[in-house]
mmCIF file with all atom_site columns, C-alpha atoms in Angstrom:
data_model
loop_
_atom_site.group_PDB
_atom_site.id
_atom_site.type_symbol
_atom_site.label_atom_id
_atom_site.label_alt_id
_atom_site.label_comp_id
_atom_site.label_asym_id
_atom_site.label_entity_id
_atom_site.label_seq_id
_atom_site.pdbx_PDB_ins_code
_atom_site.Cartn_x
_atom_site.Cartn_y
_atom_site.Cartn_z
_atom_site.occupancy
_atom_site.B_iso_or_equiv
_atom_site.pdbx_formal_charge
_atom_site.auth_seq_id
_atom_site.auth_comp_id
_atom_site.auth_asym_id
_atom_site.auth_atom_id
_atom_site.pdbx_PDB_model_num
ATOM 1   C CA . UNK Z 1 1   ? -83.430  5.787  9.048   1.00 78.00 ? 11  UNK Z CA 1
ATOM 2   C CA . UNK Z 1 2   ? -82.265  8.072  6.297   1.00 85.00 ? 12  UNK Z CA 1
ATOM 3   C CA . UNK Z 1 3   ? -78.776  9.430  6.498   1.00 90.00 ? 13  UNK Z CA 1
ATOM 4   C CA . UNK Z 1 4   ? -76.125  11.315 4.569   1.00 95.00 ? 14  UNK Z CA 1
ATOM 5   C CA . UNK Z 1 5   ? -72.479  11.020 5.594   1.00 95.00 ? 15  UNK Z CA 1
ATOM 6   C CA . UNK Z 1 6   ? -69.684  13.300 4.483   1.00 96.00 ? 16  UNK Z CA 1
ATOM 7   C CA . UNK Z 1 7   ? -66.425  14.374 6.128   1.00 97.00 ? 17  UNK Z CA 1
ATOM 8   C CA . UNK Z 1 8   ? -66.677  17.322 8.477   1.00 95.00 ? 18  UNK Z CA 1
ATOM 9   C CA . UNK Z 1 9   ? -63.626  19.171 7.233   1.00 96.00 ? 19  UNK Z CA 1
ATOM 10  C CA . UNK Z 1 10  ? -60.924  18.885 4.570   1.00 98.00 ? 20  UNK Z CA 1
ATOM 11  C CA . UNK Z 1 11  ? -57.841  20.932 3.790   1.00 98.00 ? 21  UNK Z CA 1
ATOM 12  C CA . UNK Z 1 12  ? -56.209  21.316 0.383   1.00 97.00 ? 22  UNK Z CA 1
ATOM 13  C CA . UNK Z 1 13  ? -53.659  23.507 -1.339  1.00 97.00 ? 23  UNK Z CA 1
ATOM 14  C CA . UNK Z 1 14  ? -54.374  26.181 -3.923  1.00 97.00 ? 24  UNK Z CA 1
ATOM 15  C CA . UNK Z 1 15  ? -54.010  24.749 -7.415  1.00 97.00 ? 25  UNK Z CA 1
ATOM 16  C CA . UNK Z 1 16  ? -54.440  21.157 -6.274  1.00 98.00 ? 26  UNK Z CA 1
ATOM 17  C CA . UNK Z 1 17  ? -57.327  18.695 -6.654  1.00 98.00 ? 27  UNK Z CA 1
ATOM 18  C CA . UNK Z 1 18  ? -59.646  17.582 -3.860  1.00 98.00 ? 28  UNK Z CA 1
ATOM 19  C CA . UNK Z 1 19  ? -62.358  14.923 -3.725  1.00 98.00 ? 29  UNK Z CA 1
ATOM 20  C CA . UNK Z 1 20  ? -65.207  15.217 -1.253  1.00 98.00 ? 30  UNK Z CA 1
ATOM 21  C CA . UNK Z 1 21  ? -67.041  11.955 -0.630  1.00 98.00 ? 31  UNK Z CA 1
ATOM 22  C CA . UNK Z 1 22  ? -70.655  11.427 0.304   1.00 98.00 ? 32  UNK Z CA 1
ATOM 23  C CA . UNK Z 1 23  ? -72.500  8.228  1.178   1.00 97.00 ? 33  UNK Z CA 1
ATOM 24  C CA . UNK Z 1 24  ? -76.237  8.057  1.509   1.00 96.00 ? 34  UNK Z CA 1
ATOM 25  C CA . UNK Z 1 25  ? -78.906  5.747  2.873   1.00 95.00 ? 35  UNK Z CA 1
ATOM 26  C CA . UNK Z 1 26  ? -82.377  6.758  1.806   1.00 93.00 ? 36  UNK Z CA 1
ATOM 27  C CA . UNK Z 1 27  ? -85.788  5.217  1.340   1.00 91.00 ? 37  UNK Z CA 1
ATOM 28  C CA . UNK Z 1 28  ? -85.699  5.132  -2.425  1.00 91.00 ? 38  UNK Z CA 1
ATOM 29  C CA . UNK Z 1 29  ? -83.574  7.473  -4.482  1.00 91.00 ? 39  UNK Z CA 1
ATOM 30  C CA . UNK Z 1 30  ? -84.353  10.134 -7.036  1.00 87.00 ? 40  UNK Z CA 1
ATOM 31  C CA . UNK Z 1 31  ? -81.033  11.861 -7.413  1.00 91.00 ? 41  UNK Z CA 1
ATOM 32  C CA . UNK Z 1 32  ? -78.237  13.555 -5.535  1.00 94.00 ? 42  UNK Z CA 1
ATOM 33  C CA . UNK Z 1 33  ? -77.290  17.217 -5.318  1.00 93.00 ? 43  UNK Z CA 1
ATOM 34  C CA . UNK Z 1 34  ? -74.137  19.065 -4.415  1.00 95.00 ? 44  UNK Z CA 1
ATOM 35  C CA . UNK Z 1 35  ? -74.372  22.627 -3.138  1.00 94.00 ? 45  UNK Z CA 1
ATOM 36  C CA . UNK Z 1 36  ? -71.699  25.133 -2.202  1.00 95.00 ? 46  UNK Z CA 1
ATOM 37  C CA . UNK Z 1 37  ? -72.249  27.345 0.819   1.00 93.00 ? 47  UNK Z CA 1
ATOM 38  C CA . UNK Z 1 38  ? -69.935  30.196 1.776   1.00 93.00 ? 48  UNK Z CA 1
ATOM 39  C CA . UNK Z 1 39  ? -69.987  31.238 5.414   1.00 87.00 ? 49  UNK Z CA 1
ATOM 40  C CA . UNK Z 1 40  ? -73.042  33.324 6.222   1.00 83.00 ? 50  UNK Z CA 1
ATOM 41  C CA . UNK Z 1 41  ? -74.583  32.834 2.795   1.00 87.00 ? 51  UNK Z CA 1
ATOM 42  C CA . UNK Z 1 42  ? -77.266  30.612 1.306   1.00 87.00 ? 52  UNK Z CA 1
ATOM 43  C CA . UNK Z 1 43  ? -76.291  27.478 -0.637  1.00 90.00 ? 53  UNK Z CA 1
ATOM 44  C CA . UNK Z 1 44  ? -75.776  27.647 -4.380  1.00 89.00 ? 54  UNK Z CA 1
ATOM 45  C CA . UNK Z 1 45  ? -76.349  24.760 -6.757  1.00 87.00 ? 55  UNK Z CA 1
ATOM 46  C CA . UNK Z 1 46  ? -73.362  22.892 -8.156  1.00 92.00 ? 56  UNK Z CA 1
ATOM 47  C CA . UNK Z 1 47  ? -74.623  19.626 -9.611  1.00 92.00 ? 57  UNK Z CA 1
ATOM 48  C CA . UNK Z 1 48  ? -77.375  17.050 -9.821  1.00 90.00 ? 58  UNK Z CA 1
ATOM 49  C CA . UNK Z 1 49  ? -76.759  13.351 -10.592 1.00 92.00 ? 59  UNK Z CA 1
ATOM 50  C CA . UNK Z 1 50  ? -79.482  10.785 -11.042 1.00 91.00 ? 60  UNK Z CA 1
ATOM 51  C CA . UNK Z 1 51  ? -77.653  8.282  -13.284 1.00 93.00 ? 61  UNK Z CA 1
ATOM 52  C CA . UNK Z 1 52  ? -74.400  6.482  -12.531 1.00 96.00 ? 62  UNK Z CA 1
ATOM 53  C CA . UNK Z 1 53  ? -71.245  8.070  -13.771 1.00 96.00 ? 63  UNK Z CA 1
ATOM 54  C CA . UNK Z 1 54  ? -69.256  11.242 -13.842 1.00 96.00 ? 64  UNK Z CA 1
ATOM 55  C CA . UNK Z 1 55  ? -70.626  14.630 -14.830 1.00 93.00 ? 65  UNK Z CA 1
ATOM 56  C CA . UNK Z 1 56  ? -68.117  17.334 -15.532 1.00 94.00 ? 66  UNK Z CA 1
ATOM 57  C CA . UNK Z 1 57  ? -68.830  21.036 -15.307 1.00 90.00 ? 67  UNK Z CA 1
ATOM 58  C CA . UNK Z 1 58  ? -65.745  23.172 -15.633 1.00 94.00 ? 68  UNK Z CA 1
ATOM 59  C CA . UNK Z 1 59  ? -63.438  22.748 -12.652 1.00 96.00 ? 69  UNK Z CA 1
ATOM 60  C CA . UNK Z 1 60  ? -66.090  20.797 -10.763 1.00 97.00 ? 70  UNK Z CA 1
ATOM 61  C CA . UNK Z 1 61  ? -67.157  17.196 -11.455 1.00 97.00 ? 71  UNK Z CA 1
ATOM 62  C CA . UNK Z 1 62  ? -69.635  14.999 -9.630  1.00 97.00 ? 72  UNK Z CA 1
ATOM 63  C CA . UNK Z 1 63  ? -69.772  11.215 -9.614  1.00 98.00 ? 73  UNK Z CA 1
ATOM 64  C CA . UNK Z 1 64  ? -72.568  8.868  -8.604  1.00 97.00 ? 74  UNK Z CA 1
ATOM 65  C CA . UNK Z 1 65  ? -72.751  5.132  -7.940  1.00 97.00 ? 75  UNK Z CA 1
ATOM 66  C CA . UNK Z 1 66  ? -76.295  4.161  -7.043  1.00 96.00 ? 76  UNK Z CA 1
ATOM 67  C CA . UNK Z 1 67  ? -75.389  0.550  -6.270  1.00 96.00 ? 77  UNK Z CA 1
ATOM 68  C CA . UNK Z 1 68  ? -72.887  1.741  -3.657  1.00 96.00 ? 78  UNK Z CA 1
ATOM 69  C CA . UNK Z 1 69  ? -74.929  4.661  -2.355  1.00 96.00 ? 79  UNK Z CA 1
ATOM 70  C CA . UNK Z 1 70  ? -71.915  6.830  -3.019  1.00 97.00 ? 80  UNK Z CA 1
ATOM 71  C CA . UNK Z 1 71  ? -71.083  10.127 -4.634  1.00 98.00 ? 81  UNK Z CA 1
ATOM 72  C CA . UNK Z 1 72  ? -68.125  12.432 -4.768  1.00 98.00 ? 82  UNK Z CA 1
ATOM 73  C CA . UNK Z 1 73  ? -67.480  16.010 -5.769  1.00 98.00 ? 83  UNK Z CA 1
ATOM 74  C CA . UNK Z 1 74  ? -64.144  16.624 -7.468  1.00 98.00 ? 84  UNK Z CA 1
ATOM 75  C CA . UNK Z 1 75  ? -62.702  20.108 -7.489  1.00 98.00 ? 85  UNK Z CA 1
ATOM 76  C CA . UNK Z 1 76  ? -59.722  20.811 -9.755  1.00 97.00 ? 86  UNK Z CA 1
ATOM 77  C CA . UNK Z 1 77  ? -57.312  23.726 -9.911  1.00 97.00 ? 87  UNK Z CA 1
ATOM 78  C CA . UNK Z 1 78  ? -58.413  24.882 -6.508  1.00 98.00 ? 88  UNK Z CA 1
ATOM 79  C CA . UNK Z 1 79  ? -58.754  28.589 -5.917  1.00 97.00 ? 89  UNK Z CA 1
ATOM 80  C CA . UNK Z 1 80  ? -58.937  30.439 -2.627  1.00 97.00 ? 90  UNK Z CA 1
ATOM 81  C CA . UNK Z 1 81  ? -62.561  31.331 -3.379  1.00 96.00 ? 91  UNK Z CA 1
ATOM 82  C CA . UNK Z 1 82  ? -63.396  27.620 -3.280  1.00 97.00 ? 92  UNK Z CA 1
ATOM 83  C CA . UNK Z 1 83  ? -63.056  27.741 0.498   1.00 97.00 ? 93  UNK Z CA 1
ATOM 84  C CA . UNK Z 1 84  ? -66.602  26.964 1.572   1.00 96.00 ? 94  UNK Z CA 1
ATOM 85  C CA . UNK Z 1 85  ? -68.821  24.221 2.881   1.00 95.00 ? 95  UNK Z CA 1
ATOM 86  C CA . UNK Z 1 86  ? -70.013  21.640 0.371   1.00 97.00 ? 96  UNK Z CA 1
ATOM 87  C CA . UNK Z 1 87  ? -73.390  20.076 1.059   1.00 95.00 ? 97  UNK Z CA 1
ATOM 88  C CA . UNK Z 1 88  ? -74.483  16.713 -0.266  1.00 96.00 ? 98  UNK Z CA 1
ATOM 89  C CA . UNK Z 1 89  ? -78.246  16.118 -0.450  1.00 93.00 ? 99  UNK Z CA 1
ATOM 90  C CA . UNK Z 1 90  ? -80.322  13.237 -1.802  1.00 93.00 ? 100 UNK Z CA 1
ATOM 91  C CA . UNK Z 1 91  ? -83.941  12.965 -2.924  1.00 87.00 ? 101 UNK Z CA 1
ATOM 92  C CA . UNK Z 1 92  ? -85.745  10.011 -1.391  1.00 86.00 ? 102 UNK Z CA 1
ATOM 93  C CA . UNK Z 1 93  ? -88.649  8.183  -3.020  1.00 85.00 ? 103 UNK Z CA 1
ATOM 94  C CA . UNK Z 1 94  ? -91.054  10.956 -1.977  1.00 80.00 ? 104 UNK Z CA 1
ATOM 95  C CA . UNK Z 1 95  ? -88.764  13.652 -3.330  1.00 77.00 ? 105 UNK Z CA 1
ATOM 96  C CA . UNK Z 1 96  ? -87.956  14.703 0.203   1.00 81.00 ? 106 UNK Z CA 1
ATOM 97  C CA . UNK Z 1 97  ? -84.506  16.218 0.291   1.00 85.00 ? 107 UNK Z CA 1
ATOM 98  C CA . UNK Z 1 98  ? -82.176  14.669 2.865   1.00 89.00 ? 108 UNK Z CA 1
ATOM 99  C CA . UNK Z 1 99  ? -79.218  16.910 3.670   1.00 91.00 ? 109 UNK Z CA 1
ATOM 100 C CA . UNK Z 1 100 ? -75.732  16.053 4.839   1.00 92.00 ? 110 UNK Z CA 1
ATOM 101 C CA . UNK Z 1 101 ? -74.082  18.229 7.469   1.00 91.00 ? 111 UNK Z CA 1
ATOM 102 C CA . UNK Z 1 102 ? -71.643  19.612 4.934   1.00 93.00 ? 112 UNK Z CA 1
ATOM 103 C CA . UNK Z 1 103 ? -67.883  19.405 4.430   1.00 96.00 ? 113 UNK Z CA 1
ATOM 104 C CA . UNK Z 1 104 ? -65.916  22.505 5.265   1.00 96.00 ? 114 UNK Z CA 1
ATOM 105 C CA . UNK Z 1 105 ? -63.136  22.873 2.707   1.00 97.00 ? 115 UNK Z CA 1
ATOM 106 C CA . UNK Z 1 106 ? -60.148  24.961 3.704   1.00 97.00 ? 116 UNK Z CA 1
ATOM 107 C CA . UNK Z 1 107 ? -57.811  26.082 0.921   1.00 97.00 ? 117 UNK Z CA 1
ATOM 108 C CA . UNK Z 1 108 ? -54.268  27.024 1.854   1.00 96.00 ? 118 UNK Z CA 1
ATOM 109 C CA . UNK Z 1 109 ? -51.925  29.088 -0.363  1.00 94.00 ? 119 UNK Z CA 1
ATOM 110 C CA . UNK H 2 1   ? -79.161  37.457 -11.250 1.00 61.00 ? 30  UNK H CA 1
ATOM 111 C CA . UNK H 2 2   ? -81.055  36.378 -8.185  1.00 66.00 ? 31  UNK H CA 1
ATOM 112 C CA . UNK H 2 3   ? -83.976  34.059 -8.712  1.00 85.00 ? 32  UNK H CA 1
ATOM 113 C CA . UNK H 2 4   ? -85.240  34.198 -5.144  1.00 91.00 ? 33  UNK H CA 1
ATOM 114 C CA . UNK H 2 5   ? -85.024  37.306 -3.009  1.00 92.00 ? 34  UNK H CA 1
ATOM 115 C CA . UNK H 2 6   ? -85.217  37.107 0.770   1.00 94.00 ? 35  UNK H CA 1
ATOM 116 C CA . UNK H 2 7   ? -85.191  39.888 3.317   1.00 94.00 ? 36  UNK H CA 1
ATOM 117 C CA . UNK H 2 8   ? -84.241  41.087 5.757   1.00 95.00 ? 37  UNK H CA 1
ATOM 118 C CA . UNK H 2 9   ? -80.705  39.700 5.597   1.00 93.00 ? 38  UNK H CA 1
ATOM 119 C CA . UNK H 2 10  ? -80.053  40.531 9.231   1.00 93.00 ? 39  UNK H CA 1
ATOM 120 C CA . UNK H 2 11  ? -82.445  41.187 12.055  1.00 95.00 ? 40  UNK H CA 1
ATOM 121 C CA . UNK H 2 12  ? -81.885  41.716 15.741  1.00 95.00 ? 41  UNK H CA 1
ATOM 122 C CA . UNK H 2 13  ? -84.880  41.787 18.004  1.00 95.00 ? 42  UNK H CA 1
ATOM 123 C CA . UNK H 2 14  ? -85.797  41.674 21.653  1.00 95.00 ? 43  UNK H CA 1
ATOM 124 C CA . UNK H 2 15  ? -87.109  38.534 23.249  1.00 96.00 ? 44  UNK H CA 1
ATOM 125 C CA . UNK H 2 16  ? -90.885  38.305 22.996  1.00 96.00 ? 45  UNK H CA 1
ATOM 126 C CA . UNK H 2 17  ? -91.237  40.265 19.788  1.00 96.00 ? 46  UNK H CA 1
ATOM 127 C CA . UNK H 2 18  ? -92.240  38.899 16.372  1.00 96.00 ? 47  UNK H CA 1
ATOM 128 C CA . UNK H 2 19  ? -90.168  38.969 13.222  1.00 97.00 ? 48  UNK H CA 1
ATOM 129 C CA . UNK H 2 20  ? -91.383  38.566 9.648   1.00 97.00 ? 49  UNK H CA 1
ATOM 130 C CA . UNK H 2 21  ? -89.136  37.229 6.897   1.00 97.00 ? 50  UNK H CA 1
ATOM 131 C CA . UNK H 2 22  ? -90.192  37.591 3.272   1.00 96.00 ? 51  UNK H CA 1
ATOM 132 C CA . UNK H 2 23  ? -89.220  35.378 0.373   1.00 95.00 ? 52  UNK H CA 1
ATOM 133 C CA . UNK H 2 24  ? -90.006  36.393 -3.196  1.00 93.00 ? 53  UNK H CA 1
ATOM 134 C CA . UNK H 2 25  ? -89.668  34.362 -6.361  1.00 90.00 ? 54  UNK H CA 1
ATOM 135 C CA . UNK H 2 26  ? -88.440  36.769 -9.036  1.00 89.00 ? 55  UNK H CA 1
ATOM 136 C CA . UNK H 2 27  ? -88.281  34.791 -12.263 1.00 81.00 ? 56  UNK H CA 1
ATOM 137 C CA . UNK H 2 28  ? -91.104  32.286 -12.019 1.00 80.00 ? 57  UNK H CA 1
ATOM 138 C CA . UNK H 2 29  ? -94.236  31.426 -10.104 1.00 81.00 ? 58  UNK H CA 1
ATOM 139 C CA . UNK H 2 30  ? -93.413  29.412 -7.039  1.00 82.00 ? 59  UNK H CA 1
ATOM 140 C CA . UNK H 2 31  ? -96.323  27.236 -6.001  1.00 82.00 ? 60  UNK H CA 1
ATOM 141 C CA . UNK H 2 32  ? -94.161  25.643 -3.330  1.00 87.00 ? 61  UNK H CA 1
ATOM 142 C CA . UNK H 2 33  ? -91.647  27.293 -1.033  1.00 91.00 ? 62  UNK H CA 1
ATOM 143 C CA . UNK H 2 34  ? -89.407  25.503 1.433   1.00 92.00 ? 63  UNK H CA 1
ATOM 144 C CA . UNK H 2 35  ? -88.322  27.107 4.689   1.00 95.00 ? 64  UNK H CA 1
ATOM 145 C CA . UNK H 2 36  ? -85.106  25.930 6.291   1.00 94.00 ? 65  UNK H CA 1
ATOM 146 C CA . UNK H 2 37  ? -83.288  26.734 9.489   1.00 95.00 ? 66  UNK H CA 1
ATOM 147 C CA . UNK H 2 38  ? -79.556  26.290 9.925   1.00 91.00 ? 67  UNK H CA 1
ATOM 148 C CA . UNK H 2 39  ? -77.678  26.496 13.216  1.00 89.00 ? 68  UNK H CA 1
ATOM 149 C CA . UNK H 2 40  ? -73.918  27.117 13.175  1.00 82.00 ? 69  UNK H CA 1
ATOM 150 C CA . UNK H 2 41  ? -71.898  24.242 11.764  1.00 77.00 ? 70  UNK H CA 1
ATOM 151 C CA . UNK H 2 42  ? -75.028  22.187 11.199  1.00 82.00 ? 71  UNK H CA 1
ATOM 152 C CA . UNK H 2 43  ? -76.923  21.117 8.135   1.00 82.00 ? 72  UNK H CA 1
ATOM 153 C CA . UNK H 2 44  ? -80.039  22.676 6.716   1.00 88.00 ? 73  UNK H CA 1
ATOM 154 C CA . UNK H 2 45  ? -83.154  21.567 8.579   1.00 90.00 ? 74  UNK H CA 1
ATOM 155 C CA . UNK H 2 46  ? -86.451  21.728 6.745   1.00 91.00 ? 75  UNK H CA 1
ATOM 156 C CA . UNK H 2 47  ? -89.007  23.493 8.899   1.00 95.00 ? 76  UNK H CA 1
ATOM 157 C CA . UNK H 2 48  ? -92.011  23.605 6.635   1.00 94.00 ? 77  UNK H CA 1
ATOM 158 C CA . UNK H 2 49  ? -93.246  23.550 3.078   1.00 92.00 ? 78  UNK H CA 1
ATOM 159 C CA . UNK H 2 50  ? -95.575  26.351 2.083   1.00 90.00 ? 79  UNK H CA 1
ATOM 160 C CA . UNK H 2 51  ? -98.053  25.909 -0.728  1.00 85.00 ? 80  UNK H CA 1
ATOM 161 C CA . UNK H 2 52  ? -99.727  28.814 -2.464  1.00 83.00 ? 81  UNK H CA 1
ATOM 162 C CA . UNK H 2 53  ? -103.323 29.154 -1.406  1.00 82.00 ? 82  UNK H CA 1
ATOM 163 C CA . UNK H 2 54  ? -103.285 26.417 1.202   1.00 84.00 ? 83  UNK H CA 1
ATOM 164 C CA . UNK H 2 55  ? -101.921 25.657 4.648   1.00 88.00 ? 84  UNK H CA 1
ATOM 165 C CA . UNK H 2 56  ? -98.242  24.972 5.098   1.00 92.00 ? 85  UNK H CA 1
ATOM 166 C CA . UNK H 2 57  ? -96.970  21.512 5.951   1.00 92.00 ? 86  UNK H CA 1
ATOM 167 C CA . UNK H 2 58  ? -94.764  21.529 9.028   1.00 95.00 ? 87  UNK H CA 1
ATOM 168 C CA . UNK H 2 59  ? -92.018  19.061 9.850   1.00 92.00 ? 88  UNK H CA 1
ATOM 169 C CA . UNK H 2 60  ? -92.191  17.105 13.051  1.00 91.00 ? 89  UNK H CA 1
ATOM 170 C CA . UNK H 2 61  ? -91.125  19.148 16.039  1.00 92.00 ? 90  UNK H CA 1
ATOM 171 C CA . UNK H 2 62  ? -91.740  22.524 14.409  1.00 94.00 ? 91  UNK H CA 1
ATOM 172 C CA . UNK H 2 63  ? -94.452  24.552 16.163  1.00 94.00 ? 92  UNK H CA 1
ATOM 173 C CA . UNK H 2 64  ? -96.872  25.877 13.587  1.00 92.00 ? 93  UNK H CA 1
ATOM 174 C CA . UNK H 2 65  ? -98.242  28.486 15.994  1.00 94.00 ? 94  UNK H CA 1
ATOM 175 C CA . UNK H 2 66  ? -94.771  29.842 16.586  1.00 96.00 ? 95  UNK H CA 1
ATOM 176 C CA . UNK H 2 67  ? -93.570  29.816 13.005  1.00 96.00 ? 96  UNK H CA 1
ATOM 177 C CA . UNK H 2 68  ? -96.410  31.242 10.960  1.00 96.00 ? 97  UNK H CA 1
ATOM 178 C CA . UNK H 2 69  ? -96.150  30.733 7.234   1.00 94.00 ? 98  UNK H CA 1
ATOM 179 C CA . UNK H 2 70  ? -98.230  32.562 4.668   1.00 91.00 ? 99  UNK H CA 1
ATOM 180 C CA . UNK H 2 71  ? -98.068  31.881 0.940   1.00 89.00 ? 100 UNK H CA 1
ATOM 181 C CA . UNK H 2 72  ? -100.768 34.171 -0.353  1.00 80.00 ? 101 UNK H CA 1
ATOM 182 C CA . UNK H 2 73  ? -99.421  34.641 -3.864  1.00 87.00 ? 102 UNK H CA 1
ATOM 183 C CA . UNK H 2 74  ? -97.362  32.722 -6.384  1.00 86.00 ? 103 UNK H CA 1
ATOM 184 C CA . UNK H 2 75  ? -94.379  34.976 -5.816  1.00 89.00 ? 104 UNK H CA 1
ATOM 185 C CA . UNK H 2 76  ? -94.393  35.643 -2.083  1.00 92.00 ? 105 UNK H CA 1
ATOM 186 C CA . UNK H 2 77  ? -94.110  33.478 1.006   1.00 93.00 ? 106 UNK H CA 1
ATOM 187 C CA . UNK H 2 78  ? -93.550  34.829 4.503   1.00 95.00 ? 107 UNK H CA 1
ATOM 188 C CA . UNK H 2 79  ? -92.301  33.277 7.721   1.00 96.00 ? 108 UNK H CA 1
ATOM 189 C CA . UNK H 2 80  ? -93.172  35.011 10.974  1.00 97.00 ? 109 UNK H CA 1
ATOM 190 C CA . UNK H 2 81  ? -91.339  33.999 14.099  1.00 97.00 ? 110 UNK H CA 1
ATOM 191 C CA . UNK H 2 82  ? -93.759  34.880 16.877  1.00 96.00 ? 111 UNK H CA 1
ATOM 192 C CA . UNK H 2 83  ? -92.701  35.672 20.427  1.00 96.00 ? 112 UNK H CA 1
ATOM 193 C CA . UNK H 2 84  ? -89.092  35.069 19.525  1.00 96.00 ? 113 UNK H CA 1
ATOM 194 C CA . UNK H 2 85  ? -86.661  33.788 22.142  1.00 96.00 ? 114 UNK H CA 1
ATOM 195 C CA . UNK H 2 86  ? -82.861  33.557 22.104  1.00 96.00 ? 115 UNK H CA 1
ATOM 196 C CA . UNK H 2 87  ? -83.025  29.875 21.137  1.00 95.00 ? 116 UNK H CA 1
ATOM 197 C CA . UNK H 2 88  ? -84.752  30.945 17.910  1.00 96.00 ? 117 UNK H CA 1
ATOM 198 C CA . UNK H 2 89  ? -81.586  32.747 16.860  1.00 96.00 ? 118 UNK H CA 1
ATOM 199 C CA . UNK H 2 90  ? -80.557  31.031 13.646  1.00 95.00 ? 119 UNK H CA 1
ATOM 200 C CA . UNK H 2 91  ? -80.072  31.389 9.900   1.00 94.00 ? 120 UNK H CA 1
ATOM 201 C CA . UNK H 2 92  ? -83.409  31.053 8.105   1.00 96.00 ? 121 UNK H CA 1
ATOM 202 C CA . UNK H 2 93  ? -83.379  30.273 4.386   1.00 94.00 ? 122 UNK H CA 1
ATOM 203 C CA . UNK H 2 94  ? -86.178  29.903 1.875   1.00 94.00 ? 123 UNK H CA 1
ATOM 204 C CA . UNK H 2 95  ? -85.963  27.993 -1.366  1.00 92.00 ? 124 UNK H CA 1
ATOM 205 C CA . UNK H 2 96  ? -88.097  26.960 -4.272  1.00 89.00 ? 125 UNK H CA 1
ATOM 206 C CA . UNK H 2 97  ? -87.828  25.104 -7.555  1.00 81.00 ? 126 UNK H CA 1
ATOM 207 C CA . UNK H 2 98  ? -89.222  25.701 -11.015 1.00 74.00 ? 127 UNK H CA 1
ATOM 208 C CA . UNK H 2 99  ? -92.441  24.082 -12.076 1.00 57.00 ? 128 UNK H CA 1
ATOM 209 C CA . UNK H 2 100 ? -94.826  21.646 -10.486 1.00 51.00 ? 129 UNK H CA 1
ATOM 210 C CA . UNK H 2 101 ? -93.118  18.340 -9.877  1.00 52.00 ? 130 UNK H CA 1
ATOM 211 C CA . UNK H 2 102 ? -89.822  19.530 -11.334 1.00 53.00 ? 131 UNK H CA 1
ATOM 212 C CA . UNK H 2 103 ? -86.965  17.607 -9.763  1.00 55.00 ? 132 UNK H CA 1
ATOM 213 C CA . UNK H 2 104 ? -84.333  20.111 -10.712 1.00 64.00 ? 133 UNK H CA 1
ATOM 214 C CA . UNK H 2 105 ? -82.218  22.353 -8.577  1.00 74.00 ? 134 UNK H CA 1
ATOM 215 C CA . UNK H 2 106 ? -83.429  24.347 -5.637  1.00 81.00 ? 135 UNK H CA 1
ATOM 216 C CA . UNK H 2 107 ? -83.048  28.112 -5.776  1.00 87.00 ? 136 UNK H CA 1
ATOM 217 C CA . UNK H 2 108 ? -82.287  29.655 -2.422  1.00 90.00 ? 137 UNK H CA 1
ATOM 218 C CA . UNK H 2 109 ? -82.924  33.069 -1.031  1.00 92.00 ? 138 UNK H CA 1
ATOM 219 C CA . UNK H 2 110 ? -80.011  34.980 0.462   1.00 90.00 ? 139 UNK H CA 1
ATOM 220 C CA . UNK H 2 111 ? -80.956  33.859 3.963   1.00 92.00 ? 140 UNK H CA 1
ATOM 221 C CA . UNK H 2 112 ? -81.957  35.829 7.043   1.00 95.00 ? 141 UNK H CA 1
ATOM 222 C CA . UNK H 2 113 ? -79.832  35.783 10.151  1.00 95.00 ? 142 UNK H CA 1
ATOM 223 C CA . UNK H 2 114 ? -81.993  36.277 13.216  1.00 96.00 ? 143 UNK H CA 1
ATOM 224 C CA . UNK H 2 115 ? -80.498  37.235 16.558  1.00 96.00 ? 144 UNK H CA 1
ATOM 225 C CA . UNK H 2 116 ? -82.859  37.386 19.513  1.00 96.00 ? 145 UNK H CA 1
ATOM 226 C CA . UNK H 2 117 ? -81.527  39.253 22.516  1.00 95.00 ? 146 UNK H CA 1
#
């Protein structure tokens, strides 16, 4: 079956760096998304990777390794507002979006 | 600014009543709209895909007679939860993407939190 795995919860300190990992098993692959979701709100788009490598966008970077079925989201210079859930989602061969359960990131002062 | 507008944000209703949730695409014509449901601490679950001018495609296990979807125009899709029960209490979110066949990001509505008493 198709599956996305990511840690349930992570804790980090304000100003630090945190890496959220995601592994996926899908029938075919057409790219991987990262979304941020604050409690009680809809997800907002962070990144989309379809080729191997690291894509940097300000304080956030996303990495993809298709051969390993692996991605990570790197958050630098953490701010309290970064406390949220981070959802990993992958397109399968039919462009069906498979969602992970999300990683709740807790930022401590 | 918002690309997709969804309302109501919050709705509380009595068991047995029906609730309509609207989702509007503000910046572009949305031929396809996705409706998700999210229970606390769980991932987004795709309920159905609505296509403008045709019948919606429902995911396995989702009752099409209970969750009525209408996509009558290129900017508006509605989800009606009929005869709602407490187990239907959830966070309902719509989303769409630009262009036919575009594999870019999904734009989400603000979400609608339904509480059925």
